[in-house]
Amino acid sequence: MLDLISIRRHLHQIPEIGLQEFETQKYLLEIIRELSQNKSFFHVKTWQTGILVFLKGSAPTKTVGWRTDIDGLPIEEHTGLSFASKNGCMHACGHDIHMTVALGLLEQLSSKQPRENLLFLFQPAEENEAGGKLMYDAQAFGEWTPDEFYGLHVRPDLNVGDIATNAQTLFAGTCEVELTFWGTGGHAAFPHEANDALVAASYFITQVQTIVSRNIDPLASAVVTFGKLEAGTTNNVIAESAFLHGTIRSLTQEVNQITQRRLRELAEGIAKSFNLKLDLHLKQGGYLPVQNNPKLAQQAMRFFEEQPEVNLIDIAPAMTGEDFGYLLNKIPGVMFWLGIDSPAALHSQKMKPNEAAIPFAVKEIGEFLEQKVGNIKK
């Protein structure tokens, strides 16, 4: 049997940025090839740094997919763990847990040939380049394209033993925003000879807040946050340019598109009113809302409700983003939250999952997948 804790700790030490997961892919392939020995129904192929593992069913009528993400974040780890990352990146979103659970599930589900086809996707670039969209659009799945897709994401504020999901939207759709106002710099004592980009940016930051309060249905949900503003060089020089970096989040794609449109209109209007030039980039890509298929979600929730060791939570949507939303926009499926009981949040330098979540997830989600692919009846 695989030593899942050792595997997780090794993966934790080698986090890599999306589409650069070369060492991660190599390590995963070593384990996958070990699991594939003497199994004619076991097939493997790669796509860039991603891996697809296909278990051919004995009498298939469908293909069931399980997806895990494999990339890390450009964050320096401050957990103090003996197996902490030392390469300047970190699995601060728990993808080391995701990969380890997927390997455990693969070991369990490949112990004998399933009746239905089963695809395991080890997907790169969830954090930065929407690797799920890249793979789908490149037709990387081919004949292995699932009819149903499932996946999980760790959640620090839930306990080990908690599985949380719903029959609606689980995660928000997100859109990255980058914009620069370009004016004319000058001396602080002669403002009439310059064109202040910093002042324009300040007006924009204030006005953009009205999108949520005045353009979005109060019963809908949206967030517009700008976390970065760069302008100016010193106290007595009028800023020639102002750069802003932010994010849009919403629970429906319709609201996301409305928010994007209004943000563009406001930015263009402010640039015109201040006689500035504007560079604006809106990048949503594959980060669509994670919308669970109601029928499949209800089936999954009924299954977990009957598991004595699972505390199933019918949970409200969260404004976190996930590129699994793109795949669920193309293929019906369900995403779960998995409790890991960490005192620090996702993307924190101190995020420290409870490793007891790994064997729990492999056992409980393994039984769920087994009944999906026909290994057992439930």
mmCIF file of N, CA, C and O in Angstrom, residues 220-296:
data_model
loop_
_atom_site.group_PDB
_atom_site.id
_atom_site.type_symbol
_atom_site.label_atom_id
_atom_site.label_comp_id
_atom_site.label_asym_id
_atom_site.label_seq_id
_atom_site.Cartn_x
_atom_site.Cartn_y
_atom_site.Cartn_z
ATOM 1 N N ALA A 220 -28.674 39.342 -5.782
ATOM 2 C CA ALA A 220 -27.527 38.658 -6.377
ATOM 3 C C ALA A 220 -26.280 39.013 -5.562
ATOM 4 O O ALA A 220 -26.348 39.751 -4.581
ATOM 5 N N SER A 221 -25.125 38.490 -5.989
ATOM 6 C CA SER A 221 -23.894 38.721 -5.229
ATOM 7 C C SER A 221 -22.745 39.041 -6.167
ATOM 8 O O SER A 221 -22.578 38.394 -7.197
ATOM 9 N N ALA A 222 -21.966 40.039 -5.775
ATOM 10 C CA ALA A 222 -20.747 40.369 -6.508
ATOM 11 C C ALA A 222 -19.773 41.057 -5.567
ATOM 12 O O ALA A 222 -20.175 41.669 -4.571
ATOM 13 N N VAL A 223 -18.496 40.946 -5.893
ATOM 14 C CA VAL A 223 -17.429 41.621 -5.160
ATOM 15 C C VAL A 223 -16.508 42.266 -6.182
ATOM 16 O O VAL A 223 -16.165 41.652 -7.191
ATOM 17 N N VAL A 224 -16.130 43.524 -5.928
ATOM 18 C CA VAL A 224 -15.095 44.189 -6.716
ATOM 19 C C VAL A 224 -14.042 44.683 -5.735
ATOM 20 O O VAL A 224 -14.317 45.540 -4.896
ATOM 21 N N THR A 225 -12.857 44.118 -5.820
ATOM 22 C CA THR A 225 -11.778 44.478 -4.901
ATOM 23 C C THR A 225 -10.526 44.834 -5.682
ATOM 24 O O THR A 225 -10.119 44.080 -6.576
ATOM 25 N N PHE A 226 -9.928 45.970 -5.355
ATOM 26 C CA PHE A 226 -8.615 46.329 -5.873
ATOM 27 C C PHE A 226 -7.631 46.275 -4.715
ATOM 28 O O PHE A 226 -7.728 47.045 -3.766
ATOM 29 N N GLY A 227 -6.713 45.320 -4.811
ATOM 30 C CA GLY A 227 -5.764 45.119 -3.726
ATOM 31 C C GLY A 227 -4.411 45.764 -3.964
ATOM 32 O O GLY A 227 -3.566 45.761 -3.064
ATOM 33 N N LYS A 228 -4.223 46.344 -5.150
ATOM 34 C CA LYS A 228 -2.917 46.925 -5.449
ATOM 35 C C LYS A 228 -3.088 48.216 -6.236
ATOM 36 O O LYS A 228 -3.841 48.272 -7.206
ATOM 37 N N LEU A 229 -2.382 49.268 -5.801
ATOM 38 C CA LEU A 229 -2.332 50.554 -6.499
ATOM 39 C C LEU A 229 -0.890 51.051 -6.462
ATOM 40 O O LEU A 229 -0.300 51.170 -5.380
ATOM 41 N N GLU A 230 -0.326 51.291 -7.623
ATOM 42 C CA GLU A 230 1.024 51.829 -7.727
ATOM 43 C C GLU A 230 0.978 53.139 -8.501
ATOM 44 O O GLU A 230 0.506 53.173 -9.642
ATOM 45 N N ALA A 231 1.444 54.225 -7.865
ATOM 46 C CA ALA A 231 1.442 55.530 -8.528
ATOM 47 C C ALA A 231 2.467 56.433 -7.863
ATOM 48 O O ALA A 231 2.627 56.420 -6.638
ATOM 49 N N GLY A 232 3.149 57.214 -8.666
ATOM 50 C CA GLY A 232 4.029 58.241 -8.134
ATOM 51 C C GLY A 232 5.389 57.733 -7.700
ATOM 52 O O GLY A 232 5.626 56.523 -7.580
ATOM 53 N N THR A 233 6.276 58.684 -7.458
ATOM 54 C CA THR A 233 7.647 58.377 -7.050
ATOM 55 C C THR A 233 8.060 59.066 -5.751
ATOM 56 O O THR A 233 8.825 58.523 -4.972
ATOM 57 N N THR A 234 7.519 60.264 -5.513
ATOM 58 C CA THR A 234 7.850 60.990 -4.288
ATOM 59 C C THR A 234 6.773 62.024 -4.010
ATOM 60 O O THR A 234 5.821 62.181 -4.778
ATOM 61 N N ASN A 235 6.925 62.765 -2.919
ATOM 62 C CA ASN A 235 5.832 63.598 -2.437
ATOM 63 C C ASN A 235 5.555 64.827 -3.296
ATOM 64 O O ASN A 235 4.430 65.331 -3.341
ATOM 65 N N ASN A 236 6.553 65.336 -4.008
ATOM 66 C CA ASN A 236 6.358 66.600 -4.714
ATOM 67 C C ASN A 236 6.433 66.457 -6.233
ATOM 68 O O ASN A 236 6.755 67.397 -6.942
ATOM 69 N N VAL A 237 6.133 65.251 -6.713
ATOM 70 C CA VAL A 237 6.071 65.005 -8.157
ATOM 71 C C VAL A 237 4.697 64.440 -8.498
ATOM 72 O O VAL A 237 4.261 63.447 -7.906
ATOM 73 N N ILE A 238 3.992 65.065 -9.407
ATOM 74 C CA ILE A 238 2.679 64.585 -9.846
ATOM 75 C C ILE A 238 2.853 63.304 -10.658
ATOM 76 O O ILE A 238 3.712 63.227 -11.536
ATOM 77 N N ALA A 239 2.046 62.317 -10.336
ATOM 78 C CA ALA A 239 2.196 60.985 -10.922
ATOM 79 C C ALA A 239 1.792 60.975 -12.390
ATOM 80 O O ALA A 239 0.684 61.398 -12.749
ATOM 81 N N GLU A 240 2.678 60.437 -13.213
ATOM 82 C CA GLU A 240 2.395 60.297 -14.641
ATOM 83 C C GLU A 240 1.465 59.127 -14.920
ATOM 84 O O GLU A 240 0.669 59.158 -15.848
ATOM 85 N N SER A 241 1.560 58.060 -14.108
ATOM 86 C CA SER A 241 0.752 56.867 -14.338
ATOM 87 C C SER A 241 0.273 56.302 -13.011
ATOM 88 O O SER A 241 0.855 56.560 -11.955
ATOM 89 N N ALA A 242 -0.786 55.529 -13.095
ATOM 90 C CA ALA A 242 -1.316 54.826 -11.921
ATOM 91 C C ALA A 242 -1.786 53.458 -12.372
ATOM 92 O O ALA A 242 -2.610 53.335 -13.273
ATOM 93 N N PHE A 243 -1.235 52.429 -11.726
ATOM 94 C CA PHE A 243 -1.562 51.041 -12.063
ATOM 95 C C PHE A 243 -2.407 50.447 -10.952
ATOM 96 O O PHE A 243 -2.097 50.586 -9.769
ATOM 97 N N LEU A 244 -3.488 49.752 -11.340
ATOM 98 C CA LEU A 244 -4.369 49.114 -10.373
ATOM 99 C C LEU A 244 -4.552 47.648 -10.753
ATOM 100 O O LEU A 244 -4.684 47.317 -11.934
ATOM 101 N N HIS A 245 -4.573 46.787 -9.728
ATOM 102 C CA HIS A 245 -4.734 45.347 -9.933
ATOM 103 C C HIS A 245 -5.815 44.864 -8.987
ATOM 104 O O HIS A 245 -5.732 45.068 -7.772
ATOM 105 N N GLY A 246 -6.847 44.232 -9.548
ATOM 106 C CA GLY A 246 -7.961 43.826 -8.709
ATOM 107 C C GLY A 246 -8.655 42.581 -9.212
ATOM 108 O O GLY A 246 -8.194 41.899 -10.131
ATOM 109 N N THR A 247 -9.793 42.286 -8.597
ATOM 110 C CA THR A 247 -10.547 41.087 -8.941
ATOM 111 C C THR A 247 -12.044 41.352 -8.866
ATOM 112 O O THR A 247 -12.509 42.140 -8.025
ATOM 113 N N ILE A 248 -12.777 40.688 -9.757
ATOM 114 C CA ILE A 248 -14.237 40.651 -9.737
ATOM 115 C C ILE A 248 -14.653 39.237 -9.367
ATOM 116 O O ILE A 248 -14.081 38.267 -9.873
ATOM 117 N N ARG A 249 -15.652 39.115 -8.492
ATOM 118 C CA ARG A 249 -16.162 37.796 -8.126
ATOM 119 C C ARG A 249 -17.684 37.841 -8.078
ATOM 120 O O ARG A 249 -18.265 38.803 -7.576
ATOM 121 N N SER A 250 -18.307 36.790 -8.593
ATOM 122 C CA SER A 250 -19.768 36.736 -8.596
ATOM 123 C C SER A 250 -20.222 35.286 -8.628
ATOM 124 O O SER A 250 -19.477 34.399 -9.053
ATOM 125 N N LEU A 251 -21.461 35.048 -8.212
ATOM 126 C CA LEU A 251 -21.981 33.695 -8.146
ATOM 127 C C LEU A 251 -22.635 33.232 -9.439
ATOM 128 O O LEU A 251 -22.971 32.054 -9.570
ATOM 129 N N THR A 252 -22.832 34.152 -10.397
ATOM 130 C CA THR A 252 -23.328 33.759 -11.714
ATOM 131 C C THR A 252 -22.490 34.444 -12.780
ATOM 132 O O THR A 252 -21.935 35.531 -12.563
ATOM 133 N N GLN A 253 -22.427 33.811 -13.939
ATOM 134 C CA GLN A 253 -21.666 34.399 -15.030
ATOM 135 C C GLN A 253 -22.345 35.667 -15.545
ATOM 136 O O GLN A 253 -21.678 36.606 -15.979
ATOM 137 N N GLU A 254 -23.667 35.713 -15.491
ATOM 138 C CA GLU A 254 -24.393 36.910 -15.939
ATOM 139 C C GLU A 254 -23.980 38.130 -15.108
ATOM 140 O O GLU A 254 -23.690 39.207 -15.657
ATOM 141 N N VAL A 255 -23.916 37.974 -13.795
ATOM 142 C CA VAL A 255 -23.515 39.084 -12.929
ATOM 143 C C VAL A 255 -22.052 39.447 -13.174
ATOM 144 O O VAL A 255 -21.678 40.631 -13.156
ATOM 145 N N ASN A 256 -21.209 38.463 -13.426
ATOM 146 C CA ASN A 256 -19.809 38.745 -13.700
ATOM 147 C C ASN A 256 -19.666 39.591 -14.949
ATOM 148 O O ASN A 256 -18.887 40.559 -14.989
ATOM 149 N N GLN A 257 -20.425 39.266 -15.977
ATOM 150 C CA GLN A 257 -20.347 40.023 -17.229
ATOM 151 C C GLN A 257 -20.892 41.442 -17.060
ATOM 152 O O GLN A 257 -20.345 42.394 -17.633
ATOM 153 N N ILE A 258 -21.961 41.596 -16.272
ATOM 154 C CA ILE A 258 -22.474 42.936 -15.992
ATOM 155 C C ILE A 258 -21.413 43.764 -15.268
ATOM 156 O O ILE A 258 -21.179 44.932 -15.597
ATOM 157 N N THR A 259 -20.788 43.152 -14.283
ATOM 158 C CA THR A 259 -19.766 43.854 -13.502
ATOM 159 C C THR A 259 -18.578 44.234 -14.367
ATOM 160 O O THR A 259 -18.051 45.354 -14.270
ATOM 161 N N GLN A 260 -18.138 43.331 -15.231
ATOM 162 C CA GLN A 260 -17.038 43.644 -16.144
ATOM 163 C C GLN A 260 -17.405 44.820 -17.054
ATOM 164 O O GLN A 260 -16.593 45.730 -17.272
ATOM 165 N N ARG A 261 -18.622 44.788 -17.580
ATOM 166 C CA ARG A 261 -19.051 45.858 -18.502
ATOM 167 C C ARG A 261 -19.078 47.209 -17.797
ATOM 168 O O ARG A 261 -18.575 48.208 -18.323
ATOM 169 N N ARG A 262 -19.643 47.252 -16.588
ATOM 170 C CA ARG A 262 -19.737 48.523 -15.874
ATOM 171 C C ARG A 262 -18.360 49.024 -15.442
ATOM 172 O O ARG A 262 -18.086 50.226 -15.466
ATOM 173 N N LEU A 263 -17.472 48.101 -15.068
ATOM 174 C CA LEU A 263 -16.123 48.515 -14.698
ATOM 175 C C LEU A 263 -15.422 49.155 -15.894
ATOM 176 O O LEU A 263 -14.761 50.191 -15.759
ATOM 177 N N ARG A 264 -15.568 48.554 -17.051
ATOM 178 C CA ARG A 264 -14.957 49.114 -18.257
ATOM 179 C C ARG A 264 -15.525 50.504 -18.560
ATOM 180 O O ARG A 264 -14.787 51.436 -18.876
ATOM 181 N N GLU A 265 -16.848 50.638 -18.452
ATOM 182 C CA GLU A 265 -17.484 51.925 -18.739
ATOM 183 C C GLU A 265 -17.003 53.008 -17.775
ATOM 184 O O GLU A 265 -16.737 54.142 -18.193
ATOM 185 N N LEU A 266 -16.898 52.661 -16.504
ATOM 186 C CA LEU A 266 -16.423 53.642 -15.522
ATOM 187 C C LEU A 266 -14.968 54.030 -15.785
ATOM 188 O O LEU A 266 -14.612 55.213 -15.733
ATOM 189 N N ALA A 267 -14.126 53.052 -16.080
ATOM 190 C CA ALA A 267 -12.713 53.348 -16.337
ATOM 191 C C ALA A 267 -12.560 54.227 -17.568
ATOM 192 O O ALA A 267 -11.783 55.201 -17.568
ATOM 193 N N GLU A 268 -13.293 53.905 -18.615
ATOM 194 C CA GLU A 268 -13.219 54.709 -19.834
ATOM 195 C C GLU A 268 -13.751 56.115 -19.600
ATOM 196 O O GLU A 268 -13.202 57.098 -20.111
ATOM 197 N N GLY A 269 -14.831 56.223 -18.807
ATOM 198 C CA GLY A 269 -15.403 57.540 -18.529
ATOM 199 C C GLY A 269 -14.463 58.419 -17.722
ATOM 200 O O GLY A 269 -14.325 59.620 -18.002
ATOM 201 N N ILE A 270 -13.828 57.838 -16.722
ATOM 202 C CA ILE A 270 -12.888 58.611 -15.899
ATOM 203 C C ILE A 270 -11.673 59.021 -16.722
ATOM 204 O O ILE A 270 -11.190 60.159 -16.629
ATOM 205 N N ALA A 271 -11.176 58.094 -17.543
ATOM 206 C CA ALA A 271 -10.039 58.446 -18.398
ATOM 207 C C ALA A 271 -10.386 59.610 -19.320
ATOM 208 O O ALA A 271 -9.591 60.552 -19.493
ATOM 209 N N LYS A 272 -11.583 59.586 -19.854
ATOM 210 C CA LYS A 272 -12.002 60.666 -20.754
ATOM 211 C C LYS A 272 -12.168 61.980 -19.992
ATOM 212 O O LYS A 272 -11.738 63.045 -20.458
ATOM 213 N N SER A 273 -12.781 61.914 -18.828
ATOM 214 C CA SER A 273 -13.042 63.146 -18.074
ATOM 215 C C SER A 273 -11.758 63.803 -17.582
ATOM 216 O O SER A 273 -11.708 65.024 -17.407
ATOM 217 N N PHE A 274 -10.705 63.010 -17.339
ATOM 218 C CA PHE A 274 -9.420 63.559 -16.896
ATOM 219 C C PHE A 274 -8.430 63.725 -18.050
ATOM 220 O O PHE A 274 -7.279 64.084 -17.826
ATOM 221 N N ASN A 275 -8.892 63.423 -19.253
ATOM 222 C CA ASN A 275 -8.043 63.540 -20.442
ATOM 223 C C ASN A 275 -6.795 62.656 -20.319
ATOM 224 O O ASN A 275 -5.662 63.080 -20.575
ATOM 225 N N LEU A 276 -7.040 61.402 -19.931
ATOM 226 C CA LEU A 276 -5.965 60.428 -19.762
ATOM 227 C C LEU A 276 -6.104 59.312 -20.782
ATOM 228 O O LEU A 276 -7.177 59.088 -21.347
ATOM 229 N N LYS A 277 -5.037 58.581 -20.986
ATOM 230 C CA LYS A 277 -5.087 57.345 -21.749
ATOM 231 C C LYS A 277 -5.308 56.187 -20.782
ATOM 232 O O LYS A 277 -4.920 56.249 -19.612
ATOM 233 N N LEU A 278 -5.917 55.130 -21.300
ATOM 234 C CA LEU A 278 -6.271 53.990 -20.451
ATOM 235 C C LEU A 278 -5.817 52.689 -21.091
ATOM 236 O O LEU A 278 -6.065 52.456 -22.275
ATOM 237 N N ASP A 279 -5.156 51.845 -20.305
ATOM 238 C CA ASP A 279 -4.909 50.448 -20.668
ATOM 239 C C ASP A 279 -5.705 49.589 -19.698
ATOM 240 O O ASP A 279 -5.502 49.668 -18.479
ATOM 241 N N LEU A 280 -6.607 48.769 -20.221
ATOM 242 C CA LEU A 280 -7.468 47.958 -19.373
ATOM 243 C C LEU A 280 -7.466 46.518 -19.871
ATOM 244 O O LEU A 280 -7.682 46.268 -21.058
ATOM 245 N N HIS A 281 -7.223 45.596 -18.950
ATOM 246 C CA HIS A 281 -7.224 44.175 -19.294
ATOM 247 C C HIS A 281 -8.123 43.437 -18.300
ATOM 248 O O HIS A 281 -7.900 43.488 -17.088
ATOM 249 N N LEU A 282 -9.138 42.756 -18.832
ATOM 250 C CA LEU A 282 -10.023 41.923 -18.039
ATOM 251 C C LEU A 282 -9.763 40.474 -18.430
ATOM 252 O O LEU A 282 -9.881 40.108 -19.597
ATOM 253 N N LYS A 283 -9.401 39.650 -17.464
ATOM 254 C CA LYS A 283 -9.037 38.267 -17.756
ATOM 255 C C LYS A 283 -9.841 37.329 -16.867
ATOM 256 O O LYS A 283 -9.574 37.196 -15.676
ATOM 257 N N GLN A 284 -10.843 36.693 -17.459
ATOM 258 C CA GLN A 284 -11.603 35.687 -16.722
ATOM 259 C C GLN A 284 -11.150 34.286 -17.109
ATOM 260 O O GLN A 284 -10.966 33.428 -16.255
ATOM 261 N N GLY A 285 -10.937 34.055 -18.373
ATOM 262 C CA GLY A 285 -10.452 32.752 -18.812
ATOM 263 C C GLY A 285 -11.367 31.632 -18.364
ATOM 264 O O GLY A 285 -12.569 31.649 -18.602
ATOM 265 N N GLY A 286 -10.809 30.660 -17.656
ATOM 266 C CA GLY A 286 -11.582 29.494 -17.247
ATOM 267 C C GLY A 286 -12.179 29.580 -15.871
ATOM 268 O O GLY A 286 -12.739 28.596 -15.377
ATOM 269 N N TYR A 287 -12.090 30.741 -15.223
ATOM 270 C CA TYR A 287 -12.544 30.837 -13.842
ATOM 271 C C TYR A 287 -14.026 31.207 -13.772
ATOM 272 O O TYR A 287 -14.422 32.251 -13.268
ATOM 273 N N LEU A 288 -14.842 30.306 -14.304
ATOM 274 C CA LEU A 288 -16.296 30.467 -14.273
ATOM 275 C C LEU A 288 -16.833 30.018 -12.912
ATOM 276 O O LEU A 288 -16.135 29.309 -12.163
ATOM 277 N N PRO A 289 -18.060 30.381 -12.577
ATOM 278 C CA PRO A 289 -18.631 29.877 -11.324
ATOM 279 C C PRO A 289 -18.624 28.354 -11.284
ATOM 280 O O PRO A 289 -18.870 27.690 -12.305
ATOM 281 N N VAL A 290 -18.326 27.793 -10.117
ATOM 282 C CA VAL A 290 -18.368 26.346 -9.928
ATOM 283 C C VAL A 290 -19.809 25.975 -9.602
ATOM 284 O O VAL A 290 -20.268 26.122 -8.463
ATOM 285 N N GLN A 291 -20.525 25.532 -10.620
ATOM 286 C CA GLN A 291 -21.947 25.233 -10.477
ATOM 287 C C GLN A 291 -22.148 23.723 -10.453
ATOM 288 O O GLN A 291 -21.986 23.036 -11.472
ATOM 289 N N ASN A 292 -22.509 23.215 -9.303
ATOM 290 C CA ASN A 292 -22.772 21.789 -9.169
ATOM 291 C C ASN A 292 -24.017 21.401 -9.947
ATOM 292 O O ASN A 292 -25.016 22.141 -9.959
ATOM 293 N N ASN A 293 -23.977 20.231 -10.578
ATOM 294 C CA ASN A 293 -25.169 19.707 -11.230
ATOM 295 C C ASN A 293 -26.163 19.280 -10.151
ATOM 296 O O ASN A 293 -25.820 18.448 -9.293
ATOM 297 N N PRO A 294 -27.366 19.838 -10.130
ATOM 298 C CA PRO A 294 -28.298 19.565 -9.018
ATOM 299 C C PRO A 294 -28.589 18.079 -8.809
ATOM 300 O O PRO A 294 -28.572 17.592 -7.669
ATOM 301 N N LYS A 295 -28.825 17.350 -9.895
ATOM 302 C CA LYS A 295 -29.174 15.926 -9.764
ATOM 303 C C LYS A 295 -28.006 15.132 -9.199
ATOM 304 O O LYS A 295 -28.163 14.352 -8.247
ATOM 305 N N LEU A 296 -26.810 15.340 -9.762
ATOM 306 C CA LEU A 296 -25.636 14.601 -9.292
ATOM 307 C C LEU A 296 -25.252 15.008 -7.871
ATOM 308 O O LEU A 296 -24.819 14.174 -7.067
#
